[in-house]
Tab-separated table of C-alpha atoms in Angstrom:
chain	number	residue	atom	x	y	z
A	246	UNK	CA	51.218	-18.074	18.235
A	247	UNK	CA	48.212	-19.967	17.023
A	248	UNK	CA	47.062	-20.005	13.617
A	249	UNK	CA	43.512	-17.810	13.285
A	250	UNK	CA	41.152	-19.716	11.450
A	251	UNK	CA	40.483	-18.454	8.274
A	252	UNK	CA	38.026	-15.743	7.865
A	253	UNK	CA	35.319	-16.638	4.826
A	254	UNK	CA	35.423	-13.873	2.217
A	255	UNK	CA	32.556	-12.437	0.938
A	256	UNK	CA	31.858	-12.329	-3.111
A	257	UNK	CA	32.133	-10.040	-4.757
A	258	UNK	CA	29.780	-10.662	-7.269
A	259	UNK	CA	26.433	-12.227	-5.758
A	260	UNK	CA	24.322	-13.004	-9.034
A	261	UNK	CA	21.898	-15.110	-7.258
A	262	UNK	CA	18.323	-13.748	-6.654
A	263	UNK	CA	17.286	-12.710	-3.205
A	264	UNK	CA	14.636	-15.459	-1.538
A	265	UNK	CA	11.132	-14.498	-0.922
A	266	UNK	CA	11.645	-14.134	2.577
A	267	UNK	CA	14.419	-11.397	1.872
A	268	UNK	CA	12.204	-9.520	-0.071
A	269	UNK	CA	9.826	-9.374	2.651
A	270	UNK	CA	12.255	-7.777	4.496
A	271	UNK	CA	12.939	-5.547	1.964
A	272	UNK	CA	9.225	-4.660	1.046
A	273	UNK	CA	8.711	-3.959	4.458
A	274	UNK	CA	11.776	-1.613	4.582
A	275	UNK	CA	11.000	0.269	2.041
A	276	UNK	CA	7.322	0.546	2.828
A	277	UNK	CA	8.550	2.571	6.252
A	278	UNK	CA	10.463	5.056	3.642
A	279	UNK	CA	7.437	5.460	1.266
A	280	UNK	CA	5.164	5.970	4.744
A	281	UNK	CA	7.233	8.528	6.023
A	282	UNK	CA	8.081	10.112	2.858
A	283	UNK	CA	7.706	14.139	3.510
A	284	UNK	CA	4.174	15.338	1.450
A	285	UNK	CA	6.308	17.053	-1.355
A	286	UNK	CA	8.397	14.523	-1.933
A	287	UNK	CA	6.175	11.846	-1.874
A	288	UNK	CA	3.495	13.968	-3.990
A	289	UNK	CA	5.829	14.807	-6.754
A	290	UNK	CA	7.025	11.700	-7.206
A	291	UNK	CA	3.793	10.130	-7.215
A	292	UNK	CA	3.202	12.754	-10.552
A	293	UNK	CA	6.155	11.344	-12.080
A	294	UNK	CA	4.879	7.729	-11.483
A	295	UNK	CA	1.857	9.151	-13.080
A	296	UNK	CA	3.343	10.362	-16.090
A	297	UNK	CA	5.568	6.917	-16.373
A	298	UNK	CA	2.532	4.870	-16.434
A	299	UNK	CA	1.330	7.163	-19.348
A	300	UNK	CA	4.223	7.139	-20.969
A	301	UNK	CA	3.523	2.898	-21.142
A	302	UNK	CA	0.187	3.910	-22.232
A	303	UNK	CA	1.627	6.124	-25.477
A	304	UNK	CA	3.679	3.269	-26.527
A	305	UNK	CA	0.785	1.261	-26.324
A	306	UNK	CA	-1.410	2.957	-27.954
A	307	UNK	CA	1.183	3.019	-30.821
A	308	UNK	CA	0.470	-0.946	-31.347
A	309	UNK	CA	-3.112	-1.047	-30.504
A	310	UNK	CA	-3.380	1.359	-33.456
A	311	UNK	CA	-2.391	-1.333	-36.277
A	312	UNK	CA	-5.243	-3.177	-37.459
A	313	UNK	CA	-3.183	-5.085	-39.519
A	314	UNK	CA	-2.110	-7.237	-36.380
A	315	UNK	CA	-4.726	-9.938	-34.650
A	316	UNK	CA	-6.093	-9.477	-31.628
A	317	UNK	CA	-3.654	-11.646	-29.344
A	318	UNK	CA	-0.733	-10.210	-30.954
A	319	UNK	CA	-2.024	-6.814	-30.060
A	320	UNK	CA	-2.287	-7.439	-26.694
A	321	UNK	CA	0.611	-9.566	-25.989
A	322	UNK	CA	3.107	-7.068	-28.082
A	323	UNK	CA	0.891	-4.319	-26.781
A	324	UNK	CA	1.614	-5.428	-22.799
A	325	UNK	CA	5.437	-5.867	-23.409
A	326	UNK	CA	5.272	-2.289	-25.263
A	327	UNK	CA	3.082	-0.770	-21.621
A	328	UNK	CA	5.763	-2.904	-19.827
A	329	UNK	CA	7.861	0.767	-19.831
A	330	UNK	CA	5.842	2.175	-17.303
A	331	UNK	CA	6.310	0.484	-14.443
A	332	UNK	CA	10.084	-0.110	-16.061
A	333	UNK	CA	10.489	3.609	-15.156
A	334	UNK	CA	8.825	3.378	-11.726
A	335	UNK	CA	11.270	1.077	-10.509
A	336	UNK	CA	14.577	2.210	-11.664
A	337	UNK	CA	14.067	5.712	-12.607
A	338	UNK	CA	12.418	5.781	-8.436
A	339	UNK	CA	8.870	7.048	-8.275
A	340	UNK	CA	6.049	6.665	-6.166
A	341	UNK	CA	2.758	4.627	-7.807
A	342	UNK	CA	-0.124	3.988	-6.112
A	343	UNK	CA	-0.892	0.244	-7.460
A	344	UNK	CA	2.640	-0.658	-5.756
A	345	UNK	CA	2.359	1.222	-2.978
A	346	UNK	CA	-0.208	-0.775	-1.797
A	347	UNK	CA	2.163	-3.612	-0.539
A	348	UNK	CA	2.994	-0.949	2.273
A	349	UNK	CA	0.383	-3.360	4.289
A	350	UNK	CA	3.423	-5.595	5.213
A	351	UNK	CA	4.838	-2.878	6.895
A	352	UNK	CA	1.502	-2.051	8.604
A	353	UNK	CA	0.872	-5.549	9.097
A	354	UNK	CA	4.469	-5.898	11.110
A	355	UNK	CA	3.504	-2.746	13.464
A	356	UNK	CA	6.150	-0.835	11.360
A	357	UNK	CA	3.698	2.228	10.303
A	358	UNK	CA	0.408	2.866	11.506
A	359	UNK	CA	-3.004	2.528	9.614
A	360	UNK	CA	-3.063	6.932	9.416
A	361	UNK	CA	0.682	6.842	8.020
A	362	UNK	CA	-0.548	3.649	5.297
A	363	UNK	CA	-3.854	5.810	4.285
A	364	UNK	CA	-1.934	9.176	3.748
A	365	UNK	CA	0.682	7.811	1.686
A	366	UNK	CA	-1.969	6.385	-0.559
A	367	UNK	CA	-4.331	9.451	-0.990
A	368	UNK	CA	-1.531	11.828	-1.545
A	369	UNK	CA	0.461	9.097	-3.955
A	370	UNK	CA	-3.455	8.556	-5.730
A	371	UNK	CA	-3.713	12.463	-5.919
A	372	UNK	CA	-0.232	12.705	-7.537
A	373	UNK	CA	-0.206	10.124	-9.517
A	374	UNK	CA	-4.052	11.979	-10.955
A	375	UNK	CA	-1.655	15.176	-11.574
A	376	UNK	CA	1.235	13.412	-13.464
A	377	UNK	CA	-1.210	11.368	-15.958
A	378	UNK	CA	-3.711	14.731	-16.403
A	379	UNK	CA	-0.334	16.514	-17.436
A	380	UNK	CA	1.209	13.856	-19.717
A	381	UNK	CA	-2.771	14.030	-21.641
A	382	UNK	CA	-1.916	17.530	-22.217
A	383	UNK	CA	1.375	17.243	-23.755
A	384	UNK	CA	0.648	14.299	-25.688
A	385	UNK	CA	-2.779	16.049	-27.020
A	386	UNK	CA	-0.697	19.341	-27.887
A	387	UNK	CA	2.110	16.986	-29.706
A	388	UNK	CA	-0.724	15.799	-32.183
A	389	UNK	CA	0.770	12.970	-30.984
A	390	UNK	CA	-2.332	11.364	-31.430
A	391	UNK	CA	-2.725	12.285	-35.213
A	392	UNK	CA	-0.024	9.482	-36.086
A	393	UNK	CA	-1.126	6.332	-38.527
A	394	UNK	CA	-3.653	8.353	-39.821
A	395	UNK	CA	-5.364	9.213	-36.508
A	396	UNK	CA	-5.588	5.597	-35.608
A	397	UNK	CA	-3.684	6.158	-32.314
A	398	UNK	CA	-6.518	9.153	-31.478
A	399	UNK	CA	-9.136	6.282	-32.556
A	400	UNK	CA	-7.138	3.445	-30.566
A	401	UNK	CA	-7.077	5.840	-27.746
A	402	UNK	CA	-11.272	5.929	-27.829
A	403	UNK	CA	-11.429	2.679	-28.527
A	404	UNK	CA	-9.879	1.557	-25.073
A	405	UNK	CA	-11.523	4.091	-23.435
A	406	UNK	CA	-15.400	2.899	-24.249
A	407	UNK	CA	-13.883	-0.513	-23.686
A	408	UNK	CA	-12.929	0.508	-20.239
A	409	UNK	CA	-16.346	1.905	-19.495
A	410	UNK	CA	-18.802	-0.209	-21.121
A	411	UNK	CA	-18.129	-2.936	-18.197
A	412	UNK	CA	-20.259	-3.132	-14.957
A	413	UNK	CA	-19.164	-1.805	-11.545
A	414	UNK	CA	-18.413	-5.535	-10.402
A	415	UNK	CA	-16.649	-6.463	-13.511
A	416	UNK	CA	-14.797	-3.835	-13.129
A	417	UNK	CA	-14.355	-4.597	-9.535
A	418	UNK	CA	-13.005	-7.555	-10.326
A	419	UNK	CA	-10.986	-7.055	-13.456
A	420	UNK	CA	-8.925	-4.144	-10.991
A	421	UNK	CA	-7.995	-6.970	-8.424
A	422	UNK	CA	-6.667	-9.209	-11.166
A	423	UNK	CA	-4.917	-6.550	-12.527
A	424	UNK	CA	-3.243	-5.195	-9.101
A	425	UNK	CA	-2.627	-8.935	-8.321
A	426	UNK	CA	0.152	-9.102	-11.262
A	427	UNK	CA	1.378	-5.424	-11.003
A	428	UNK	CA	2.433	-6.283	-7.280
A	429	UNK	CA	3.552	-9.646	-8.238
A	430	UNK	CA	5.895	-7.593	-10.971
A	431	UNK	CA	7.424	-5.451	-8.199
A	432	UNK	CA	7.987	-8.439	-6.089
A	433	UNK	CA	9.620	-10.294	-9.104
A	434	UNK	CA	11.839	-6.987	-9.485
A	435	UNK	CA	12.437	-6.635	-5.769
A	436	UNK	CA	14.741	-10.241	-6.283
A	437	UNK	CA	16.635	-8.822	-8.932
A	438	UNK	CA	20.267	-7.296	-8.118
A	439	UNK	CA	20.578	-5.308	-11.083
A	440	UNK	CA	18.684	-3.144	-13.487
A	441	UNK	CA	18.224	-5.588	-15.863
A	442	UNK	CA	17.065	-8.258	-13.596
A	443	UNK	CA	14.380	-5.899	-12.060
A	444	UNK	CA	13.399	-5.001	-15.593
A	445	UNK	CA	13.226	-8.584	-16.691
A	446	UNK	CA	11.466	-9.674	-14.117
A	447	UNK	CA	8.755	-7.111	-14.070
A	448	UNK	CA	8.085	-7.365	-17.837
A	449	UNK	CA	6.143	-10.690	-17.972
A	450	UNK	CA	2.918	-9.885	-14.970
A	451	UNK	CA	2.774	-6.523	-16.397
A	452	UNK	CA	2.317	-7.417	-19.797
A	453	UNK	CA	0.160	-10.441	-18.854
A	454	UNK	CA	-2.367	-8.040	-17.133
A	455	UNK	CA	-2.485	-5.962	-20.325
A	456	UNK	CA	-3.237	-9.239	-22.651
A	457	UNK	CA	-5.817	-10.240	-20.434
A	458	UNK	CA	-8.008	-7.015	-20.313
A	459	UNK	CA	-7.356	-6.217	-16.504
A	460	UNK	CA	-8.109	-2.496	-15.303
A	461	UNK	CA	-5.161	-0.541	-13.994
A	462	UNK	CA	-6.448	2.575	-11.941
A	463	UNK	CA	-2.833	4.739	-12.750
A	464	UNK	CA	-3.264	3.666	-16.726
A	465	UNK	CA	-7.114	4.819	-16.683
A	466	UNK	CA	-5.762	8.355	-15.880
A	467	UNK	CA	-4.380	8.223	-18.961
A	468	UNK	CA	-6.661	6.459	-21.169
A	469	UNK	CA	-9.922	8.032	-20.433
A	470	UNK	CA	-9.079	11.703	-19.596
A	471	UNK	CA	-7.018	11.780	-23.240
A	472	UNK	CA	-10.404	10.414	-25.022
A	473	UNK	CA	-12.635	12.199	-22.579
A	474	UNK	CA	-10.579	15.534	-24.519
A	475	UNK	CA	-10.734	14.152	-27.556
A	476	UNK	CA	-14.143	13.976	-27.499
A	477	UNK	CA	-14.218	17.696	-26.393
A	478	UNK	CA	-12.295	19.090	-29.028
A	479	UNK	CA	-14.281	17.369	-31.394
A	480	UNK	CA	-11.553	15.205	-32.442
A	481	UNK	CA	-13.943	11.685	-32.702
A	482	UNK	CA	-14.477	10.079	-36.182
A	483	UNK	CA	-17.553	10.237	-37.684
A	484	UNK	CA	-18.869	7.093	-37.195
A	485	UNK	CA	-18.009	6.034	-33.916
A	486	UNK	CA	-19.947	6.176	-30.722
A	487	UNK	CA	-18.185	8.533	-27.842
A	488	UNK	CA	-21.512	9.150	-25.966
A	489	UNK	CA	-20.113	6.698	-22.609
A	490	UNK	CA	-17.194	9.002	-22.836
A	491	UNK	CA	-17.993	11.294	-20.121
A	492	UNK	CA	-16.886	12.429	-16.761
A	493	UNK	CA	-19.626	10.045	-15.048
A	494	UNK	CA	-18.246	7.436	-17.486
A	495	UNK	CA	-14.724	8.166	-16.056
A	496	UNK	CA	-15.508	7.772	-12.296
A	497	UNK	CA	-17.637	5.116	-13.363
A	498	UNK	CA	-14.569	2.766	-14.252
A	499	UNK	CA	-11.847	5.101	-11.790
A	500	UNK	CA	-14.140	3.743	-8.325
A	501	UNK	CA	-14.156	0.044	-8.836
A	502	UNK	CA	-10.590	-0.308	-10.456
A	503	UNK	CA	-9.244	1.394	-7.628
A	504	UNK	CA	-11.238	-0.355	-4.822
A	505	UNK	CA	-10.450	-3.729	-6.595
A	506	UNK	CA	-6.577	-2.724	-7.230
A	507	UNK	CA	-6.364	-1.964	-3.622
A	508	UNK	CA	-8.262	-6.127	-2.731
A	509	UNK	CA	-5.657	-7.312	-5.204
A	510	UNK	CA	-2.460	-5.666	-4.392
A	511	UNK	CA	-2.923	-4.835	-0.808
A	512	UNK	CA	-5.092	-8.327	0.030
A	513	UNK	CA	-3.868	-10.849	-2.266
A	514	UNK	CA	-0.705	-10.206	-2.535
A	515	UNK	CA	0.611	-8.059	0.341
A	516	UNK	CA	-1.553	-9.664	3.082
A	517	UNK	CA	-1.074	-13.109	1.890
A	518	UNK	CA	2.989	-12.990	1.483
A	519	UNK	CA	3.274	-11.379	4.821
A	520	UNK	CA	1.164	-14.296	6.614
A	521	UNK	CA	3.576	-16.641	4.827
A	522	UNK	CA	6.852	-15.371	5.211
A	523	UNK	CA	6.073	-14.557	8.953
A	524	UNK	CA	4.582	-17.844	10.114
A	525	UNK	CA	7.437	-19.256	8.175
A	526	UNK	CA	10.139	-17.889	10.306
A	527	UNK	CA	8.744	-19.409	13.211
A	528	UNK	CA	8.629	-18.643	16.802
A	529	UNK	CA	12.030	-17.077	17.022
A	530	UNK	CA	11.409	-14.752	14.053
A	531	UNK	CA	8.508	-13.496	16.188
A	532	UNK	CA	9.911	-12.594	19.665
A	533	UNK	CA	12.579	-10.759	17.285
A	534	UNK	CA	9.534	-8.657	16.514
């Protein structure tokens, strides 16, 4: 009898990153999932996403409250220290709005329709409102917000004004920069194989979008309902100005951060990998769709 050739093993161990296109594929995949998600599911995981990205928010607050530190150390310690947000969104499994918005590959590949896209956003948005509105209360009810002398309450404010004060097109703009890097992070993480890849390779746009002063829709449920409270309970120091600190001044910030999250996240970096990767494949890729 013949010899068989020899059959090529497999690794075991594959420590090597996935390519671009393969994460595509897998952003695509996993879009389909997210779409057809059943409402409860999808709805209660979107509130823990919420209360993840606050979570980032506490421990940043935590550094933004020493005023011992300059300004780009701050931010840049500040961003790693947010970084834990979308850290638990990824491995812990959650549904976030901001990242949910590369489900336009899928959409874009005739995988799930435009209705399917839209629902899985409003009811992830809704949830993800729920799980940061909850988080406020718990953290406001831990006096959390008492720590360093009340400097965390006051860094709390502080971000908040800073996140109103803005126009509606800076804002605008400041959300698609921001949605840009947060999709960029789950891309990074989608090439990792294990939990510390996808950690590590999330940590840098995330933090980098925090440094920079971008406007994260998911974070502002945080931010400016916990200092919109504050303000109501009368816990604002003397001498600092919380009049923009209203429910207008919320909506004013929560409408163009989301529109311009959605341009950066859905457009820039959804739309614009999928016309890559696909015209990459070539002609044969195609008639395999």
């Amino acid at each position: 009898m013949a010899d068989r050739a020899p059959v090529p093993q497999q690794p075991i161990f594959n420590l090597s990153a996935y390519s671009p296109a393969e994460i595509k594929e897998a952003i695509e995949k996993v879009g389909v999932k997210k779409a057809n998600l059943p409402f409860q599911a999808s709805f209660m995981l979107a509130m823990v996403a919420g209360g993840s990205i606050g979570l980032g928010a506490v421990y940043y607050s935590i550094v933004a409250s020493d005023t011992e530190l300059s300004f780009a150390t701050t931010r840049v310690v500040g961003g790693l220290a947010f970084s834990l947000g979308l850290a638990l969104v990824l491995i812990a499994g959650a549904e976030l709005f901001t990242g949910n918005n590369l489900i336009v590959m899928a959409w874009a590949s005739g995988k799930v329709s435009m209705r399917q896209m839209l629902r899985n956003w409003v009811v992830v948005y809704c949830g993800n409102l729920v799980g940061s509105l909850g988080l406020v209360v718990l953290v406001f009810l831990s006096h959390h917000l008492d720590m360093n002398g009340g400097r965390v309450g006051a860094s709390v404010l502080s971000t908040a004004v800073g996140k109103i004060q803005p126009d509606f097109v800076t804002l605008f703009f400041k959300g698609i920069l921001c949605n840009v890097l947060v999709c960029l992070a789950v891309w990074l993480a989608y090439a990792g194989r294990s939990v510390t890849d996808k950690i590590v390779g999330a940590i840098l746009p995330v933090s980098a979008f925090i440094a920079a002063g971008f406007e994260h829709c998911v974070a502002n449920m945080y931010f400016l309902p916990m200092a919109w409270l504050l303000k109501l309970t009368g816990n604002v120091p003397a001498d600092f100005d919380a009049s923009l600190i209203t429910i207008s001044g919320i909506l004013h910030n929560l409408v163009p951060v989301t529109l311009g999250n959605i341009v950066g996240g859905a457009g820039l970096v959804g739309a614009v990998y999928w016309i890559i990767y696909r015209a990459a494949f070539g002609a044969a890729y195609l008639r395999e769709k």
